CSV table of C-alpha atoms and ligand atoms in Angstrom, one decimal:
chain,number,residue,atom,x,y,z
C,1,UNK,CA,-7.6,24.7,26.9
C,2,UNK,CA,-8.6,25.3,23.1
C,3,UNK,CA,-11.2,22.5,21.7
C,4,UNK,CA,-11.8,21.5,17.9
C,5,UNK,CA,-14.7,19.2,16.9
C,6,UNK,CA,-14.1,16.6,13.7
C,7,UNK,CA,-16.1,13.6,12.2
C,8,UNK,CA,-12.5,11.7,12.2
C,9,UNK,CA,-9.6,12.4,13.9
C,10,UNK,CA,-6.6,10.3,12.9
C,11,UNK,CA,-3.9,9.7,14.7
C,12,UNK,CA,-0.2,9.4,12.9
C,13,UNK,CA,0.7,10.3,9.6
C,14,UNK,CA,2.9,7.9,8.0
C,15,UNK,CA,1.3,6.1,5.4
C,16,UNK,CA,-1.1,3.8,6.9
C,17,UNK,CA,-3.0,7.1,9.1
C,18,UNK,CA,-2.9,9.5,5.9
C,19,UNK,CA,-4.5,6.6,3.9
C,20,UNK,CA,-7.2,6.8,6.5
C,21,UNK,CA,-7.2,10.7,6.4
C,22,UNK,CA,-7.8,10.1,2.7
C,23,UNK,CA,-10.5,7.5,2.5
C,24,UNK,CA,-12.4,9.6,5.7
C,25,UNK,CA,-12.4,12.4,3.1
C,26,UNK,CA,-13.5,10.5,0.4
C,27,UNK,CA,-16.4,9.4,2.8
C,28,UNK,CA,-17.2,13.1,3.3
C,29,UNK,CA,-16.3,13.5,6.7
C,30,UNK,CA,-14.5,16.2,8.2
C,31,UNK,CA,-11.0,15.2,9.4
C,32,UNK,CA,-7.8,16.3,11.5
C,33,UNK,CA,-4.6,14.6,11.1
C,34,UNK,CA,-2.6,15.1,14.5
C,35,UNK,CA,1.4,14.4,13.9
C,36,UNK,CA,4.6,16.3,15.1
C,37,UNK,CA,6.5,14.8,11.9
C,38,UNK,CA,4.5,13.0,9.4
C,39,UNK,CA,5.9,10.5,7.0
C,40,UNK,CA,8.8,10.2,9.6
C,41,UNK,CA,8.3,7.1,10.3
C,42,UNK,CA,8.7,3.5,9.4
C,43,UNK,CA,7.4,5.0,6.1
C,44,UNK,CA,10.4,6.9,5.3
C,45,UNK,CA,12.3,4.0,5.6
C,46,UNK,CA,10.2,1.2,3.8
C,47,UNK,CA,11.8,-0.1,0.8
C,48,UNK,CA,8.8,-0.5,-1.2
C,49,UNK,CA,8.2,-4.3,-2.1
C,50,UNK,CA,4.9,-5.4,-2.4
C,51,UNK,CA,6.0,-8.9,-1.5
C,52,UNK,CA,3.1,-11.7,-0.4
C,53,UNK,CA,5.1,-14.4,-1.6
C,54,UNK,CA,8.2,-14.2,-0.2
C,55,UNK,CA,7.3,-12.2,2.8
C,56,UNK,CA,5.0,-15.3,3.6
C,57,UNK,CA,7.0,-17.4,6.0
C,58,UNK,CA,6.2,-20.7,7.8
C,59,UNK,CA,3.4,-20.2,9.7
C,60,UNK,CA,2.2,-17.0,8.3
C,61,UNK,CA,-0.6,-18.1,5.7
C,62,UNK,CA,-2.8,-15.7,7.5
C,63,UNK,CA,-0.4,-12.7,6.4
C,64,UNK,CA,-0.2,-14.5,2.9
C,65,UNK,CA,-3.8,-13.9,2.8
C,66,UNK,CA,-3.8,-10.3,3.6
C,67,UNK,CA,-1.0,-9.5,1.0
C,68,UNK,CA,-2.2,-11.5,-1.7
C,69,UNK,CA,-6.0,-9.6,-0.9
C,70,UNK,CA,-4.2,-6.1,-0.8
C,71,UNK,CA,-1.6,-6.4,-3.7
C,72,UNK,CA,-4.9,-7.1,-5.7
C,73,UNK,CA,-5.6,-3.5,-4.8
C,74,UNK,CA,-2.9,-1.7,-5.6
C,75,UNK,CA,-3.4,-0.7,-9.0
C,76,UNK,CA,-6.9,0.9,-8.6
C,77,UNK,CA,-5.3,2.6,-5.2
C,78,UNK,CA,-2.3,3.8,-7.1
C,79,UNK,CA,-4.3,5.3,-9.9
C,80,UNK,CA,-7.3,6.4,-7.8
C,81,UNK,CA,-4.2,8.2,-5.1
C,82,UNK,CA,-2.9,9.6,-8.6
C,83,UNK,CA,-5.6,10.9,-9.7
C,84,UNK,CA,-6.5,12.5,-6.5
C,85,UNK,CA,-3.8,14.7,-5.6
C,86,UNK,CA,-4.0,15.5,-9.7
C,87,UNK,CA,-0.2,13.5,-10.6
C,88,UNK,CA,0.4,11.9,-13.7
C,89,UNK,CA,0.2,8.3,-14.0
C,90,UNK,CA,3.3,6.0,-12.5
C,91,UNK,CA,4.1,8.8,-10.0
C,92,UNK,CA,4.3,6.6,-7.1
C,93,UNK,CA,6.2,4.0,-8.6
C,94,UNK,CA,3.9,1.0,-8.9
C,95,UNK,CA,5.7,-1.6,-11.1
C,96,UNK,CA,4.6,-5.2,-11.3
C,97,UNK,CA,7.7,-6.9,-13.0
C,98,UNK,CA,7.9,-9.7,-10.2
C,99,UNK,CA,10.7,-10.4,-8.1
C,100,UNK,CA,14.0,-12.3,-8.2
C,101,UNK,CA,15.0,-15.0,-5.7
C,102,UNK,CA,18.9,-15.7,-5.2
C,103,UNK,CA,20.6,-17.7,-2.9
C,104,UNK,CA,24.5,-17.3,-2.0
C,105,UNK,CA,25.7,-20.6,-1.1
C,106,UNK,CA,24.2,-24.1,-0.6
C,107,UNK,CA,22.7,-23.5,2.4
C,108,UNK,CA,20.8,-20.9,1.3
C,109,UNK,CA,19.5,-23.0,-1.6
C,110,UNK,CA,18.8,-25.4,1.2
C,111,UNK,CA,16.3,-22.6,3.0
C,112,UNK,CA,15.0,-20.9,-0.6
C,113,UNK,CA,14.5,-24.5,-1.6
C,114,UNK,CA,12.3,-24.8,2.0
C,115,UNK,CA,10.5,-21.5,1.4
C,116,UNK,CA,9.2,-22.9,-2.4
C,117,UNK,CA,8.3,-26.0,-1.5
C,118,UNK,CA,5.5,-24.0,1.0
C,119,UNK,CA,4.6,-21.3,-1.7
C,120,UNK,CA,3.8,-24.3,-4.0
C,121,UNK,CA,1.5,-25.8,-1.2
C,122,UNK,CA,0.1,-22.3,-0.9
C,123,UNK,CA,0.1,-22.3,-4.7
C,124,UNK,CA,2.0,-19.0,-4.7
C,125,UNK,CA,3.4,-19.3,-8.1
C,126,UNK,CA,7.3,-19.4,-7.4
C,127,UNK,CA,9.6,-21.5,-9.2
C,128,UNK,CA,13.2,-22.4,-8.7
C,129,UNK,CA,15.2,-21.3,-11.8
C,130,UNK,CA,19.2,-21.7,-12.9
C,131,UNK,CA,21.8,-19.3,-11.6
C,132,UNK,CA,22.2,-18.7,-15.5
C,133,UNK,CA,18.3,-18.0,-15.9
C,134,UNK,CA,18.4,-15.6,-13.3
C,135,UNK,CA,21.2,-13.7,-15.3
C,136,UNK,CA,19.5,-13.6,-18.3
C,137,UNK,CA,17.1,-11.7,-16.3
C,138,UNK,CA,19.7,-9.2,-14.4
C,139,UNK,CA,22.8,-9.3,-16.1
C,140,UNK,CA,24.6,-8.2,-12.7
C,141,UNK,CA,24.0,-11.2,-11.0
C,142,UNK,CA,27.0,-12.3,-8.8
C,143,UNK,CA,29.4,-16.0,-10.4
C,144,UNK,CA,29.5,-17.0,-7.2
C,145,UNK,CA,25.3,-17.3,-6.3
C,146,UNK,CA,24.1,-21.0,-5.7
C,147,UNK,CA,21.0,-21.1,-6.9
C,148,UNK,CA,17.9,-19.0,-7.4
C,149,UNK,CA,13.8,-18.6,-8.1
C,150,UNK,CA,11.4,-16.0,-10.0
C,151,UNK,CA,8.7,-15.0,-7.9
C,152,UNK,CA,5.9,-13.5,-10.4
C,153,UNK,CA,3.8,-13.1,-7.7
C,154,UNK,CA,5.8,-10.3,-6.3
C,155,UNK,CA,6.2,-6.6,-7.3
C,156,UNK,CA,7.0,-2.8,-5.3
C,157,UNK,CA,6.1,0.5,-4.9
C,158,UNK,CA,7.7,4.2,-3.9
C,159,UNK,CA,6.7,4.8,-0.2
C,160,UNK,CA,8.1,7.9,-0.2
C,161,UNK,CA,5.9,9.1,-3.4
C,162,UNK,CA,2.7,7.8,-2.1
C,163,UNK,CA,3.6,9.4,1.5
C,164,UNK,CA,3.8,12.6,-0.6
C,165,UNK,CA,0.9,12.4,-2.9
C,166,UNK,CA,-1.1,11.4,0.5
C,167,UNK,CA,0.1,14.0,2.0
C,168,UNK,CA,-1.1,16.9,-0.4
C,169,UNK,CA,-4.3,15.3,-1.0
C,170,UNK,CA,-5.1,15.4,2.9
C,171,UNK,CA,-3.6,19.0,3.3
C,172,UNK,CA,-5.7,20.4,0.5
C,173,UNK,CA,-8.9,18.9,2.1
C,174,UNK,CA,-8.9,18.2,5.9
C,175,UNK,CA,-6.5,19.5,8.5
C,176,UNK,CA,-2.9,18.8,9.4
C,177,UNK,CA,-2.0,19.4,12.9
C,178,UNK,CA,1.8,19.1,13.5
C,179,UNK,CA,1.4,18.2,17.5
C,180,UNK,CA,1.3,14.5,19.3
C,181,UNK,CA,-1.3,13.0,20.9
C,182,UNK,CA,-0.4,12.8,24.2
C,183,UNK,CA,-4.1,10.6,25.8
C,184,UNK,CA,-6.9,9.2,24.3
C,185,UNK,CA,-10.3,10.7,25.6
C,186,UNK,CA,-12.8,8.3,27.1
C,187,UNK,CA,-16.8,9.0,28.2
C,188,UNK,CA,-18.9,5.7,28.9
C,189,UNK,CA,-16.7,3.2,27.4
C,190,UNK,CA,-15.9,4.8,24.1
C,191,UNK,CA,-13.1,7.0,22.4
C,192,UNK,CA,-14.9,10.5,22.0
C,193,UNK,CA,-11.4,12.3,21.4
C,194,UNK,CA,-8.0,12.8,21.7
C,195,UNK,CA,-5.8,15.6,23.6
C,196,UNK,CA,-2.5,17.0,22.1
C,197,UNK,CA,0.9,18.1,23.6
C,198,UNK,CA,0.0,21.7,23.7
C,199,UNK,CA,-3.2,21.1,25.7
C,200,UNK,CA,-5.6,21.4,22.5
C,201,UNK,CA,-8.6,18.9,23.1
C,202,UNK,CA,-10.3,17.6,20.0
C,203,UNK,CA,-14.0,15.6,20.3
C,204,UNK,CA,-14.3,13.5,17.3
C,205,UNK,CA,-17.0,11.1,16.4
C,206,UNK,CA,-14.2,8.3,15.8
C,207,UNK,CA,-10.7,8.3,16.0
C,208,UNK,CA,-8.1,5.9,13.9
C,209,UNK,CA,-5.4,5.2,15.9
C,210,UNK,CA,-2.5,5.4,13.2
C,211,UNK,CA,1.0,6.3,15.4
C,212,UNK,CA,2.8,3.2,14.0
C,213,UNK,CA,5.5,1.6,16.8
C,214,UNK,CA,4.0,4.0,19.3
C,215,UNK,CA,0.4,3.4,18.5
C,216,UNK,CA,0.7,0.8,21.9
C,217,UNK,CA,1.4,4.0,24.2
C,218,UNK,CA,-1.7,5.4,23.7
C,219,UNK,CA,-4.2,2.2,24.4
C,220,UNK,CA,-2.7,-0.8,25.9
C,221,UNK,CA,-5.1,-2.8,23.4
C,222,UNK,CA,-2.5,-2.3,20.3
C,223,UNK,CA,0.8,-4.1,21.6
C,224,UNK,CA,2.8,-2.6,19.4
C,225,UNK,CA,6.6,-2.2,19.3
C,226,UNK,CA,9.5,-0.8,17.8
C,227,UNK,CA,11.2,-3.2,15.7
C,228,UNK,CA,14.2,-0.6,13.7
C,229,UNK,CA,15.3,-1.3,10.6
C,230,UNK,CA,18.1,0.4,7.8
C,231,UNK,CA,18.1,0.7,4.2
C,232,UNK,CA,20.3,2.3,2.2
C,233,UNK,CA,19.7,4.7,-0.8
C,234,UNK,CA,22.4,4.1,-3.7
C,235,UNK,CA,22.3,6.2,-7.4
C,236,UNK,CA,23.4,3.5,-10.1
C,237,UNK,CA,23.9,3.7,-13.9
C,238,UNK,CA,20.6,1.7,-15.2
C,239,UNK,CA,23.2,-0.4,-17.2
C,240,UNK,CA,24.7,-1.9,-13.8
C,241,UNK,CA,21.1,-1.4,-11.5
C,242,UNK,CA,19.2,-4.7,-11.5
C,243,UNK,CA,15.6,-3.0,-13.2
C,244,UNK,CA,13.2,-5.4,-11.1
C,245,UNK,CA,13.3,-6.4,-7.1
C,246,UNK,CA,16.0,-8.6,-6.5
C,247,UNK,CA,16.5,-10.2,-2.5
C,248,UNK,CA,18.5,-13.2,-1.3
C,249,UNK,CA,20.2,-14.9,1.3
C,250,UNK,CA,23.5,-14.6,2.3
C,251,UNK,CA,24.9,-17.2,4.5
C,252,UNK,CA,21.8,-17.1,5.9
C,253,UNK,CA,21.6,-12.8,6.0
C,254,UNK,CA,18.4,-11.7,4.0
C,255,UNK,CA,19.2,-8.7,1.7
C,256,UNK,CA,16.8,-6.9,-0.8
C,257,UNK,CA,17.5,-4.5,-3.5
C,258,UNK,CA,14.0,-2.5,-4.7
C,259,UNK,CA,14.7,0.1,-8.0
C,260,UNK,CA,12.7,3.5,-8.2
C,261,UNK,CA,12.0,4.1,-12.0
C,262,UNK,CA,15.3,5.8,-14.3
C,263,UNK,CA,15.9,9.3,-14.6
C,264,UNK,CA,16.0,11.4,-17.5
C,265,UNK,CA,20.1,11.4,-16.8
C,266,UNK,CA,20.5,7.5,-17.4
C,267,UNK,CA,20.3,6.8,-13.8
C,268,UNK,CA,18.2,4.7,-10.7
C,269,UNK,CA,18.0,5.1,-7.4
C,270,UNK,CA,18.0,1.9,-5.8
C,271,UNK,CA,17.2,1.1,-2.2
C,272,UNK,CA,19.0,-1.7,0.1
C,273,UNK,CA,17.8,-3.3,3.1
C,274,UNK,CA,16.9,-4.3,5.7
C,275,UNK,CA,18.1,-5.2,9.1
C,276,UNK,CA,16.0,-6.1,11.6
C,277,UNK,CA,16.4,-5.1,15.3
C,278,UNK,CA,14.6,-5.7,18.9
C,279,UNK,CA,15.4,-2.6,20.3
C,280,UNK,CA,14.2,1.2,21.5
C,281,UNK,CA,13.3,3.3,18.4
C,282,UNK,CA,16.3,6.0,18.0
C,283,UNK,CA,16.4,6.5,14.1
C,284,UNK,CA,20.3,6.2,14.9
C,285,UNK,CA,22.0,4.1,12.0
C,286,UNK,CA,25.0,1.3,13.5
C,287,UNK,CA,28.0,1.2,11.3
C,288,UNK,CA,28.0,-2.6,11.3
C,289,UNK,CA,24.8,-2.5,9.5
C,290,UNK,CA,25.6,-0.4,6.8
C,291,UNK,CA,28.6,-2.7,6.5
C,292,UNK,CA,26.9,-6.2,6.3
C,293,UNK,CA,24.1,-4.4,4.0
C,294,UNK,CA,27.4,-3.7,1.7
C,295,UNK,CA,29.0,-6.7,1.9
C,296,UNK,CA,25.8,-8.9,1.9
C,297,UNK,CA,24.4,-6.7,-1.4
C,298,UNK,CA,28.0,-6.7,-3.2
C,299,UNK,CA,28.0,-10.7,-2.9
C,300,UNK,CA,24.8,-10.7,-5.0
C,301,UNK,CA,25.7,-8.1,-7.5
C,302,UNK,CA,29.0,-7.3,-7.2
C,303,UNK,CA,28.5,-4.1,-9.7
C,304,UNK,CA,26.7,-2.2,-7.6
C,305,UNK,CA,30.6,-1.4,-6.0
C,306,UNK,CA,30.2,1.0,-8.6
C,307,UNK,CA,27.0,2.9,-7.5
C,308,UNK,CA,27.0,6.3,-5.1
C,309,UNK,CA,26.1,6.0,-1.6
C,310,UNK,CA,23.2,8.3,-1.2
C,311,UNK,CA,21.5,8.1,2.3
C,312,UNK,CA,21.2,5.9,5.0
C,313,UNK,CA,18.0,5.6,6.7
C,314,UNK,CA,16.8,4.0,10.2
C,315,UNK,CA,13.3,3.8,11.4
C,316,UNK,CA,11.4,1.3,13.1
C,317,UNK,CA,8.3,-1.2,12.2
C,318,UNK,CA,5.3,-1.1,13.6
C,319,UNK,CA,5.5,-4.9,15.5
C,320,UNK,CA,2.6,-6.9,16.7
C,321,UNK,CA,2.8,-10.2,18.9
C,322,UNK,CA,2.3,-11.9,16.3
C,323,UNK,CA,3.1,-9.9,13.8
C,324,UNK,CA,-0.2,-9.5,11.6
C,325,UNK,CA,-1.6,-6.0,11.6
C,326,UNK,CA,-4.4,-4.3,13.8
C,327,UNK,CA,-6.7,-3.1,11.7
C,328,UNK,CA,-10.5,-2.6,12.9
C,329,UNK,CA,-12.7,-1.4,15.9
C,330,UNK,CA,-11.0,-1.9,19.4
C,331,UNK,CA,-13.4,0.5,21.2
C,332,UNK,CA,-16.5,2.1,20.5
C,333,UNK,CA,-15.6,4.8,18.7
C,334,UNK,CA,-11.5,3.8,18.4
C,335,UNK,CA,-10.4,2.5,15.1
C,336,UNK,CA,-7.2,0.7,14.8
C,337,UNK,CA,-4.5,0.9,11.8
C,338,UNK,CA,-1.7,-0.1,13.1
C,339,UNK,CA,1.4,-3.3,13.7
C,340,UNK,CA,1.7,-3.4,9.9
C,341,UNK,CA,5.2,-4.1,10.5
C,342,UNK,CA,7.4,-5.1,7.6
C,343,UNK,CA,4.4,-5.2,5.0
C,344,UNK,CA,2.9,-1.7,5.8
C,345,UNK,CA,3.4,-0.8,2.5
C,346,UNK,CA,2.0,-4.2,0.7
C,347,UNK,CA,-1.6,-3.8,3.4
C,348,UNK,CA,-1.9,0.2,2.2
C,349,UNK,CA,-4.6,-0.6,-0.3
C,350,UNK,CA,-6.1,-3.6,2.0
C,351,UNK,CA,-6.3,-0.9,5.1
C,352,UNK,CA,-8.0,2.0,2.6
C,353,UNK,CA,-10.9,-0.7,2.2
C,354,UNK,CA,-11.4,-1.9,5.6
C,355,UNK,CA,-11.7,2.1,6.9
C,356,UNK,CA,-14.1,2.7,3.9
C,357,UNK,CA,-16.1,0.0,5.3
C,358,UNK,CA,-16.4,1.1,9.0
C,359,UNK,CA,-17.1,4.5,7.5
C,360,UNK,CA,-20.4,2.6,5.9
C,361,UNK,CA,-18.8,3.4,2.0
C,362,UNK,CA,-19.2,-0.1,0.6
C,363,UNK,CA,-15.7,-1.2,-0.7
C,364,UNK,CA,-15.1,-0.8,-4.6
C,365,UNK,CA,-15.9,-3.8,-6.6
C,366,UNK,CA,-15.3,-7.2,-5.6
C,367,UNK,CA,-11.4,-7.2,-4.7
C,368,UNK,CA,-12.0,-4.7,-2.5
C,369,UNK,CA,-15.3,-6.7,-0.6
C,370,UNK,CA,-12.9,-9.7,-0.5
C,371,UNK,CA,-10.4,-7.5,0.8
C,372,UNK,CA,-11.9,-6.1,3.9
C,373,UNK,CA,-13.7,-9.7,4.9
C,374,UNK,CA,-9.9,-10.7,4.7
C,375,UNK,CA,-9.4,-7.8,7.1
C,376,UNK,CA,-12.5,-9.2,9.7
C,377,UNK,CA,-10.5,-12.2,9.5
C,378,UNK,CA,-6.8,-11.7,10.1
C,379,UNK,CA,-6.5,-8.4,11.3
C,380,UNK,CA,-9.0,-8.0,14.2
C,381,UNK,CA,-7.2,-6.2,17.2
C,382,UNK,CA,-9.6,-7.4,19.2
C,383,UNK,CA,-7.8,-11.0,19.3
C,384,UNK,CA,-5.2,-9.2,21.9
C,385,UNK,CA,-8.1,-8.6,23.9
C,386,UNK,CA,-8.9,-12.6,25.3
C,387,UNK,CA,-7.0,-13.5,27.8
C,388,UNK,CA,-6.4,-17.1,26.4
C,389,UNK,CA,-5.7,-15.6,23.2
C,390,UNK,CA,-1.9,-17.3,23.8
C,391,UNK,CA,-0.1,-14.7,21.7
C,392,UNK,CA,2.9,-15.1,22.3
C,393,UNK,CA,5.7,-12.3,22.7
C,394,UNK,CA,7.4,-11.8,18.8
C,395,UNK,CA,10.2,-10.8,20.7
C,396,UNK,CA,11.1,-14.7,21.2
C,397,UNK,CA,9.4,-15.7,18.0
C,398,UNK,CA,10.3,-13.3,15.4
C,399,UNK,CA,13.4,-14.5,13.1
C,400,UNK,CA,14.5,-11.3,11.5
C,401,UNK,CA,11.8,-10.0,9.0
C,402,UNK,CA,13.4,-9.0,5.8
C,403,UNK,CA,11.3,-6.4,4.5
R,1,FAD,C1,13.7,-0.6,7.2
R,1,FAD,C2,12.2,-0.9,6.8
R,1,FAD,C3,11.9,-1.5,5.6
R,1,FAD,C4,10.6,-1.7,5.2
R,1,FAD,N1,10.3,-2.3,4.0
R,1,FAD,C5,9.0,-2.5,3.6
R,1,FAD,C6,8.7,-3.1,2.3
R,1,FAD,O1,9.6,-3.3,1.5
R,1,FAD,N2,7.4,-3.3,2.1
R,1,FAD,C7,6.4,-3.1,3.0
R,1,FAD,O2,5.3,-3.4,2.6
R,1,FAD,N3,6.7,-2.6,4.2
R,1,FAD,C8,8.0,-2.3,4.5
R,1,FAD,N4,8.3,-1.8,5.8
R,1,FAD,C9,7.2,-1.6,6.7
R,1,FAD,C10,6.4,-0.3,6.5
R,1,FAD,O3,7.3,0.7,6.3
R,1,FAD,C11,5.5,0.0,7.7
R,1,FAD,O4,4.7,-1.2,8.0
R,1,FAD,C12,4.6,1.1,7.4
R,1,FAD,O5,5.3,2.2,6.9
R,1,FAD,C13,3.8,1.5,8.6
R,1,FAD,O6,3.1,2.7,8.3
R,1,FAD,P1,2.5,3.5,9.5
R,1,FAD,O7,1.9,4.7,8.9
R,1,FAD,O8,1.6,2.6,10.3
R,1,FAD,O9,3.7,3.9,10.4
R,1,FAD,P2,4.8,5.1,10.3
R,1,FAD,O10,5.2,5.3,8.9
R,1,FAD,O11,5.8,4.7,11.3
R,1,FAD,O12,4.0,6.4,10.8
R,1,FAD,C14,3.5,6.5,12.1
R,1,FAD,C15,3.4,8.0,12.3
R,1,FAD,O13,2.8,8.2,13.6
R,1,FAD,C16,3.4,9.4,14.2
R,1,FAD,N5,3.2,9.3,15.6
R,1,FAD,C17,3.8,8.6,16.5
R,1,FAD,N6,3.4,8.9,17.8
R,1,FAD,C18,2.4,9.8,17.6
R,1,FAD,C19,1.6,10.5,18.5
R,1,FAD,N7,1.6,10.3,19.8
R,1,FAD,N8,0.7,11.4,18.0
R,1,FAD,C20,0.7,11.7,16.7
R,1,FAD,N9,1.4,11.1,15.8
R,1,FAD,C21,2.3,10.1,16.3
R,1,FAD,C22,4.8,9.3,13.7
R,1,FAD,O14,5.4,10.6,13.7
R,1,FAD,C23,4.7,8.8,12.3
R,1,FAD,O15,4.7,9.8,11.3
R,1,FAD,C24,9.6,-1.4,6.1
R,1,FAD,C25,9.9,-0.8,7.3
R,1,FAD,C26,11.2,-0.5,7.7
R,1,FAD,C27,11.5,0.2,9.0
């Protein structure tokens, strides 16, 4: 059995474990990424919205408070990741254009109605708007849409692109091991290392446990699970492609649309989604989700009948009970990023400055401070750990996350 010694060993890299890669770096430390496929993940699949606002449902002020603390931090991340792995600014498609709200029919109004009456009590900053109003704003809005709101509050980014920037920033200065943990290693109590699938052990002064939906096979004190979800990749002219995020309800089905920035040849890609699923992860995409992500998508804008199918894509979210992320120390020397479930994406930035704190780097300026006592408060794995915590199992108490 071969050995390798590290300051940091991170497990998983998808977006959230690179991030950490990154910021352990940045801290000076030597790292090793350990992951048989990175960026295969839930990342691969993420549409991109950087939503707080409407991702905030009833109940959730607690996740409110982590998005609205991380979007703070996106642009310094973007343009600090940018400058980092030495790409021009914009590369990983951070646009802050806000978000439009449609509902299909009246009942839909009825629920976006619900949802803005708790972001103004939240003061969130949404506000309903005419059917008209919201095609002044995309042209291709549907005739048929009820109703509909402008959400200023919320905005998106290209997972894929900051998976790949990530990736060659990490590649050009720590290690990249393509293997799977297959244990944790324990000595008095605390996590001094990890062993891989081929037997190689590596002894690490702390290890970030970053393996997404699986993250819960590795210690029982991150109950994570697979909760799959498919987008869809379509290439529109930019004269029929709405140009900011536009999501909705139809007959009760939520359905997004998220645009990367135009090409040089007049065109967008545009990516639709999501369904939501309690079931194993198998990356296998159902017909009859493609199909309602169609049909729910066309009734919205019916233009984009026009636009090439490209890809479909299925991948699961990283669930927690109760589905706020895991983010801090577990164990001595076990550091948890994981359960970012549908707003992985949105908590990148927030993440980056609650690892730079356990690393002793004191978070950059006061967003980021605010950000990582956010962290302390919301996302402390350790609230699995009391047995009275009364978590109860999302798998009764989730109602089909959007993002
Ligand atoms: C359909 C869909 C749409 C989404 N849309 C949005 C959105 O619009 N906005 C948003 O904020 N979020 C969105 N999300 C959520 C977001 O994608 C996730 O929260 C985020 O990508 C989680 O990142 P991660 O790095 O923790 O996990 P992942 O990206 O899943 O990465 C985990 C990594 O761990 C590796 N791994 C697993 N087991 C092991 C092991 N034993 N050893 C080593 N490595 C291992 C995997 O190979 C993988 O690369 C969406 C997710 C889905 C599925």
């Amino acid at each position: 059995m071969s050995s390798h010694v590290c300051d940091v060993l991170v497990i998983g890299g998808g977006i959230i474990g690179l991030t950490a890669a990154w910021r352990a770096l940045e801290a000076g430390a030597s790292v090793v990424v350990l992951d048989p496929s990175p960026g295969d993940g839930a990342t691969h699949a993420a549409g991109g919205m950087l939503a707080p606002v409407m991702e905030a449902g009833f109940g959730e002020q607690g996740q409110a408070r982590l998005g609205t603390a991380s979007l703070a931090l996106w642009p310094e991340f973007a343009e600090s990741l940018e400058r980092a792995a030495g790409l021009p600014p914009g590369a990983v498609g951070l646009e802050t254009a806000g978000t439009l709200a449609l509902a299909y029919d009246r009942d839909d109004l009825v629920e976006l109605r619900r949802l803005l009456a708790l972001h103004h009590e939240w003061d969130l900053g949404s506000a309903e708007i005419s059917p008209e109003d919201a095609r002044r704003r995309v042209p291709g809005v549907g005739p048929r849409v009820a109703g509909a709101a402008w959400v200023p509050g919320d905005h998106r980014a290209d997972p894929r692109a900051a998976q790949a920037a990530l990736a060659s920033v990490v590649a050009a200065r720590g290690t990249l091991v393509p293997r799977a943990a297959v244990s944790l290693n324990w000595a008095d109590g605390a996590v001094v290392g990890a062993l891989d699938d081929s037997g190689t052990a590596y002894a690490a002064g702390a290890v970030v446990l970053a393996a997404g939906h699986a993250s819960g096979s590795l210690f029982a004190g991150a109950p994570t699970r697979p909760v799959p979800g498919t987008t869809l990749r379509l290439d529109a002219n930019v004269d029929r492609a709405p140009a900011v995020v536009v999501r909705g309800m139809v007959q009760g089905r939520p359905v997004y649309v998220v645009p990367r920035p135009v090409r040089p040849d007049g065109r967008r890609e545009l990516v639709v989604g999501a369904t939501s699923d309690e079931r194993e992860d198998d990356h296998l995409t159902r017909a009859g989700d493609v199909f309602a992500l169609l049909r729910d998508v066309r009734a919205l804008l019916p233009e984009l009948d026009d636009a090439v199918l490209l890809e479909t894509v299925t991948r699961s979210r990283p669930g927690s009970p109760d589905n706020a992320p895991l983010v801090g120390w577990a164990a001595d020397g076990l550091f948890l990023a994981t359960g970012h479930h549908r707003n992985g994406i949105l908590l990148t930035p927030l993440t980056a400055a609650a690892v730079d704190q356990a690393l002793g780097a004191a978070p950059e300026g006061p967003e980021a401070a605010a950000a990582s006592e956010v962290a302390t408060r919301f996302a402390d794995p350790r609230r699995f750990a009391a047995a009275d915590s009364g978590f109860a199992d999302a798998r009764s108490t989730t109602r089909g996350g959007t993002a």
